[in-house]
Structures are given as structure tokens and as C-alpha cells.
Amino acid sequence: MALFAASAQQEAVAAPIQHRFDPYEDNGGTILSIAGADFSVIAGDTRQSQGYNIQTRYARKVWQLTDKVVLATNGFAADGANFVKKVKQRLEWYENAHQKQMSIKSIARMIQTMLYAKRFFPYYVYNILGGIEEDGTGAVYSFDPVGSYEREACRAAGAAQSLIQPFLDNQIYFRNQTFPADQPKPIPGNLPLGTVLGLVIDSFTSATERHIEVGDGLEMYVVMAKGRAVDDLTSKGALPEGVVVEELGPLGEGGGERTFLVRRTLKRD
Amino acid sequence: MNHHPAAWGQPLTAHQQFDMYSTNPMGMSAPRSAHSHGPVQNTQWPLVTGTSVIGIKYEGGVMLAADNLASYGSLARFRDIERLHALGTHTILGVAGDMSDFQYLKKELDGLLREEETLTLTDAHPPLSPNNLYTFLANLFYARRNKINPLWNACLVGGWDFKKDESFLGYVDLLGTTYTAPTLATGFGAHIAQPLLREAYEAKAGVDLEGRPGADGRLLTAEEAEAVIDDCMKVLYYRDARSINKYQVARVTKDGVSISESKSSETEWMYAEGLRGYGGQTQ
Amino acid sequence: MFRNSYDSDNTTFSPQGKLHQVEYALEAVKQGSAAIGLRSKTHAVLLTLKRSTGELATYQKKLIRIDDHVGIAIAGLTSDARVLSNSMRQQAMQSRMLYGRPIPVARIVQTIADKAQNNTQIYGRRPYGVGFLVIGEDETGPHLYEFSPSGTAFEYYAHSIGARSQSAKTYLEKNFESFETSDLPALINHGLSALADTLQQDKHLTTLNTSIAIIGPASAEIEQASSGAARRGYFRVWENDDIDGLLRSWRRSRGEPEDGPQEETAAEAEVAAAGEEAAAAAPAPVAETEQAAGGDDVEMQ
């Protein structure tokens, strides 16, 4: 017994030399997407960190893929950036072959395939895909790093997922809310744009207060269904002070869905 | 030491107990696994290493600095190594981490630039920009990490971007992680120098959402930038045990790259009698 | 069958110093319908004459996007063009991925020229049966190149390839000095005039047989403002209804009736009259009858 204990101890001393290369890193930050009836909001903060170090205050995590699809990535930044690059490559070949942009439904399935193809050396990335479905409804698809996915009304991922998702469950899915007998529980995914943007901003400002890895800047991409009025975004006073709206021109033929980039600052401490 | 909350209250990892003062690789042999003819073993740790590289954008250019030391564990092994390397006419590369991997990088990049130059002779197309070289490096590092055979470095790339008519500054490391910012520092410098650099930069420029100078913010002048760089290199020399008081500063402007001769900081090592907390006084 | 004993082997010189298979490949290019390319200080444009194999067939596309900043017009074997354009797309994407840089136009053209040259030196291979006009824009400005199956790639101010392209060349040679400073609408009008010169007697440029590709800043008066590619000055193709306006303004510039020559032939008029009774039974003619302008070979475009 004593002999055994001694050798076990020696093992413990010998083992530490195994100082192995870890190919992963967590770069913090948070992403969030909420679908409306005829729009979709996809948002992310712009901080990139490693442990206690803020690497940069501006690194994008949200990417416009097509005229009606936007992708947010979170997790290991290098994997995220390279995954988005690969997705965009595939979309370009698709467009060359078919003379049209890929639908959100197809992009979602393609992303599953691409993630699962690296099942045993995964992209350490949580993806949220938002945009407009072929039938004109707002859509959100969320993924885990190895490709499981589903369509939802909303999803938060990343460092502050545990702070934001319960809030969304309450505000979007109306969980733990009671409604009077004469007022039925609303169907999730039908809130007006102003309300949704308010929820997104509140989610991020709150997460910034309580999570060290969230902050610096907020980018919210808003994809509007074809023919939808946009004055609830662009008209004067539609948005709170300090929020800047910019329309991103179409990538393809145009004349259909419209995408806007809405920015504001977050606290930098 | 790992200060992340997840590590609080946890026992030190085996490696930290074993090599708390980073003397690795001195007095060590290669890890002996049960099967010495086991699977292929790629680089597990860096051997001869350079410490921090720091960089800052200023009016009309970008400035990088790195000291001249290549350490072998805690041994100050090579004391006149140049860790700032010009890539073509308007890009500078500063490298921390494994120096043999740095030499490989230099060879690879210089070969690429030579090839590019021959093409330029026939089509007169402008050479690879700082951004192009940075993207290439990021791909190289990420491809190697994907093979679990990393180039054990953290690099800063500085340069002048003629298309945007502004300076460029970017970071890339052994994981393929990339980011750009107006001030950057690798390794120990990220803790020691980066706060000083940011403070100096933001005091003048402010920062907007995209990490660019605010609307009416102006950048530091070359002189101001060099002053803060010198200050950072001094503090790093005081606080980083793997540093040396001999460093170079490189600048890239519209007119090209210039790398300074090695220089030293004025240091003060006297007993800090008058300093609260060190001297004889009790308050 | 053989013209002479140096025909069958691609890699052996004839005593006259020619590679016959290469020369035949150049003939294949001439059998394809015409493609015109021209450039100014700010723009590069391609214009092509499309063929259809019959009234029930669509017109075969002759313009291919390679990247945002590069596109080609083809004349010759469509299937060879597909292989080469795929290779160009890969090259272009590799440059974007590896360096984040749009590939310099001269270099992407050189890569396919090298591929073509390779075929002329390896036993058992055949040259490509297709020629390209390549337009592109890079840091040195807009460019126009010709790629030919012989493995050469030359740069031009203006050029034409394909069937009856000599007529277009004559027009271009007479006018090219003004191209440099032309604005986009003027450049396109020159291109259409050159393209019209390649038409057979009694044939005309129509929205169905004409297609135009542009690289360079969009011109609000002639282009669809909504197109993302046009807004960014990227390679874009206009054809069918989208070029009606372009054809009209071209005709106007030549003092011709804006609606173009009314081509309703006697036969068509009869069909139209008879069609009223037979409308339910017989399919109406799909389009104006603009038939193959050169050979009738299906894969020659």
C-alpha cells in the first residue's frame, strides 16, 4: 500500500511536464437573435477578450450573408471567422451555379452539415442564423458547435447566455407570465420591432453590467421582409438616443428584403 | 498564474506547480510517455523565446517595439536578436514567442514577397498590402493550429494602407486568433503596456464604436507615440523578468519602414527609501 | 479525314513550324458567335451575341461571372469554357481567401493561358476549343484581355472574337481612340455598333440575342439601381428585358427608329392571324426568330 502510494505521488510529479498545446480559446462576448412576424433582429456585442484581457473593443461577430440572411457567431473567434469565411465561399459557389441566393432554410441545413463534418475536431462556435424565410416570416435558427439546430422565435448564446435567455423566455415566450382569463397568451414571435429592439438593447446593457466579457459596442442587424414599411426603424424618434441606423445595400439583385445595421455603444469598463 | 474566476480556489495545475517561475525548458528532457515510440509529437512548447511586442498607431503612421532578447527558459540566452522584421516596403512584423518559428516565418514571407516582386515586374500591380500579408499570416497560423502543429508565436503586423490612406495594426497568434486595434501588445505586454498605450491613445483620440479615433479626435504625434512606447518598454523591463534593457522601435509611414538602432531606457535601481511601502517610514 | 500527317498529334510540329491541332482549336473559336470587349479609363464592357438552337430552345449564355471584379465572354466550345471558368473562379477565390485581395486581372488570365499552353506540350491531350474575352478591374484600373487556346493572353483597348468578328474589329479599329475618355453609355453604344456589324444580313440586335456585361461605376441613366453588383461597380450582366433601354438609346444615337426594325415577317403575320383560332391548341412562337448566326453546331456558342 505504501509502495503504491509513493509511486502514485511520483506519477503526479512526472505528469506536469505534459504541457500540451490547447487548440481552443474562449473569446467571450454574446450574441442574440429575435424573430418578428415580418422581420428578424440579429445582434452581438463587439468586445473580444481572453480571460481578463480585452483583446479589442471592436471585433465583429455578426455577418450579412445574403439579402435576407445574417449569421452571428460566438465562442472561439478564430474558428468563428474561418467558419464564416467557409460559409460565404459555399454561398458564392451556390449563387454562381443557380443564379440566386441560398434561402435561410437551406443555409441552416448547410451549416449543420459543415459543423457536423468536423464532429471530432469541432468548430468551437455557437451560431445563430437570422433572417427572412421564403414565406416572408422572420426566422431564427440556432446551432450547437457540432450542428444540432432548430428554428426558434429567439435565442441568446455566448458568455451571457445564462443571463439573457431566461429574460427572453419571459419576454418572448411569455413564460411565468399569467394572463387574465379573457386575454389569451400571445403567440411568440409577433412583437413589434420597437419592442424587440428595446429588449435587445436592455439585454445587452444588462449583460454588460453583470458580465466582464460583454461590452464596448452593440451591433444589431435588422432584416425586413419584402415590402414591409421601415418607418418604425428609420423615422425620427423611432429609436432611443445614441442609436445609429445605416441601411446596408443589397448584395444581390435587390428590390426585396432590406437589411439595416443599428449600432450603439456599450459601457467599456 | 491564472486569475480567471473559474480558477479561484482551485489547486494549482500540475504544470504551474512544476514550473511556477518559467524556467522551462532548462534542466528538462522531452516528455517521456509510456510509449516512447508513440504518436507523432509536434511542438509542445516554445524553446528559445522572445517576450512582448507592443504597437501603437499615430498620426501618419504606426510604431512597433520589441526588445533584443531571446530567452532559453529563464536564461537570457541571445542578447542581440532582432524581432522586428520588415516585409516589403510598407509592412513591419514584430514577433514574440518561439524564435525558430519566427525564423521559419521570415523565410516563408520573404519567399512570398520575392515571388510577388517578380510578378509585379510584368504586370505593375502594387505589391501585397499590410492587410494582405496579415490575412496570409492569419491563414498560416490557423492552418498550423488545425494540424495541432502550431507556430508558437504571437505577432503584430504594422503597416501603411494606401487604399484607406491610414495606418494598419493587427495581431495574430498561434491559435489563428486575430484582431485589430489602435494599440496592441502581446504576452506580458498585454498586461503591462496595453493599459498605458490605451490611456495615451484615448486621451487624445477618444474611441468610437469601430475602434477608430472619435470624430474630432486626433492621433498622437510621432514624438508623443515614441514617448509612450519608450515608457512602456521601460516598465516592461522593470517588471518582465524575461526582458532586457535593449530594444528597437520600428515606424511605418507613407514613406516606408524604418527600424531604429537598439536603445536602452534610463533606469533607477536605488533603494526606494522615500517611497511609501518600501522605506523606513510606517505610514 | 486528315489534312496531313501532322494533324493527329498535338505535340508534333509540322515542317512549316505549326501545331495543327492548335490551329484547329482557333477555328473552333471562330465558329462561336461573336463577343466584343472594350474599355475606357473607368469601365470595361463585354457584349455578346447569343444563339439559340431553335424556337423551343433558350439562348445560350455567353457571359460568365468569375468574381466581383472579373468576368468573361466566351466563343467556342461551351463545355471547355465551363471547365476553364471554374478554374478561374477557384483561382479568384483562393486569392480572396489567402490574402484578402481580389486577384490581379493579368495574373488570373495568365493562369489559364498557362493551362492552355500545357495542353500543347503534353502528348495525348487536346487544346481547349474556346477563346475568352476577359474584363476585370484591379488596383491598376480596368482591363480587357483575350485568352486563346494557343496559350496566349494579350491585353487590348478593344477586341472581338468569334464568328464574323473581323467586321467588329474593323469598327473598333476605326473608333478605339475615343474609347479611353468615353462614358459608360457611349462605350456601350460603340460596343453595340461593333456587335451589330457581326450580324448576318437581315438579322438584328434584340433583347433576346444581345447581352452586356459591365465592370465599373454604375450609370444611373442606363442601369437598374437596385442591383447590389451595379451599386458597387462589380461585374454585372444585363440581358433580356433589362437591356431594352440600352438597345433603344443605342438606336436613338444612330438615328434609327427606337423600337428597332419590325421584324414581323409574312409567315409570322399569318401565324398570328391563324393563331386566333388555334390559340388553345398550338403553342405560340416563343420569341422573335433570331437563329444561329454562324454554324448550327449545338455546343458552339
CSV table of N, CA and C in Angstrom, one decimal, chain C residues 1-16 18-25 123-127:
chain,number,residue,atom,x,y,z
C,1,MET,N,-10.0,12.3,-94.2
C,1,MET,CA,-10.3,12.9,-92.9
C,1,MET,C,-9.1,13.8,-92.5
C,2,PHE,N,-7.9,13.3,-92.5
C,2,PHE,CA,-6.8,14.1,-92.1
C,2,PHE,C,-6.3,15.0,-93.2
C,3,ARG,N,-6.0,16.2,-92.7
C,3,ARG,CA,-5.4,17.2,-93.7
C,3,ARG,C,-4.0,16.8,-94.1
C,4,ASN,N,-3.3,16.4,-93.1
C,4,ASN,CA,-2.0,15.8,-93.4
C,4,ASN,C,-1.5,15.1,-92.2
C,5,SER,N,-0.3,14.5,-92.3
C,5,SER,CA,0.1,13.5,-91.2
C,5,SER,C,0.5,14.2,-89.9
C,6,TYR,N,0.5,15.5,-89.9
C,6,TYR,CA,0.8,16.2,-88.6
C,6,TYR,C,-0.4,16.6,-87.8
C,7,ASP,N,-1.6,16.1,-88.3
C,7,ASP,CA,-2.8,16.5,-87.7
C,7,ASP,C,-3.1,15.8,-86.3
C,8,SER,N,-2.9,14.5,-86.3
C,8,SER,CA,-3.4,13.8,-85.2
C,8,SER,C,-2.7,14.0,-83.9
C,9,ASP,N,-1.4,14.4,-84.0
C,9,ASP,CA,-0.6,14.5,-82.8
C,9,ASP,C,-0.5,16.0,-82.4
C,10,ASN,N,-1.0,16.3,-81.3
C,10,ASN,CA,-1.0,17.7,-80.9
C,10,ASN,C,0.4,18.3,-80.6
C,11,THR,N,1.3,17.4,-80.2
C,11,THR,CA,2.6,18.0,-79.8
C,11,THR,C,3.7,18.0,-80.8
C,12,THR,N,3.4,17.5,-82.0
C,12,THR,CA,4.5,17.5,-83.0
C,12,THR,C,4.3,18.6,-84.0
C,13,PHE,N,5.4,19.3,-84.3
C,13,PHE,CA,5.4,20.4,-85.2
C,13,PHE,C,5.3,19.9,-86.6
C,14,SER,N,4.6,20.6,-87.5
C,14,SER,CA,4.6,20.3,-88.9
C,14,SER,C,5.9,20.9,-89.4
C,15,PRO,N,6.3,20.5,-90.6
C,15,PRO,CA,7.6,21.1,-91.2
C,15,PRO,C,7.5,22.6,-91.3
C,16,GLN,N,6.2,23.1,-91.4
C,16,GLN,CA,6.1,24.6,-91.5
C,16,GLN,C,6.2,25.3,-90.2
C,18,LYS,N,4.2,24.6,-87.5
C,18,LYS,CA,2.9,24.8,-87.0
C,18,LYS,C,2.4,23.6,-86.1
C,19,LEU,N,1.6,23.9,-85.1
C,19,LEU,CA,0.9,22.8,-84.4
C,19,LEU,C,-0.5,22.8,-85.0
C,20,HIS,N,-0.8,21.8,-85.8
C,20,HIS,CA,-2.1,21.9,-86.5
C,20,HIS,C,-3.3,21.8,-85.5
C,21,GLN,N,-3.2,21.0,-84.5
C,21,GLN,CA,-4.3,20.9,-83.6
C,21,GLN,C,-4.6,22.2,-82.9
C,22,VAL,N,-3.6,23.0,-82.7
C,22,VAL,CA,-3.8,24.3,-82.1
C,22,VAL,C,-4.5,25.2,-83.1
C,23,GLU,N,-4.1,25.1,-84.3
C,23,GLU,CA,-4.7,26.0,-85.4
C,23,GLU,C,-6.2,25.6,-85.5
C,24,TYR,N,-6.5,24.3,-85.4
C,24,TYR,CA,-7.9,23.9,-85.5
C,24,TYR,C,-8.7,24.4,-84.3
C,25,ALA,N,-8.1,24.4,-83.1
C,25,ALA,CA,-8.7,24.9,-82.0
C,25,ALA,C,-9.1,26.4,-82.2
C,123,TYR,N,1.7,15.0,-74.7
C,123,TYR,CA,1.2,14.1,-75.7
C,123,TYR,C,-0.1,13.5,-75.2
C,124,GLY,N,-1.0,13.4,-76.2
C,124,GLY,CA,-2.3,12.8,-75.9
C,124,GLY,C,-3.4,13.7,-75.4
C,125,ARG,N,-3.0,15.0,-75.3
C,125,ARG,CA,-4.0,16.0,-74.9
C,125,ARG,C,-4.5,16.8,-76.1
C,126,ARG,N,-5.6,17.5,-75.9
C,126,ARG,CA,-6.0,18.4,-76.9
C,126,ARG,C,-6.1,19.8,-76.4
C,127,PRO,N,-6.0,20.8,-77.3
C,127,PRO,CA,-6.1,22.2,-76.8
C,127,PRO,C,-7.5,22.5,-76.4
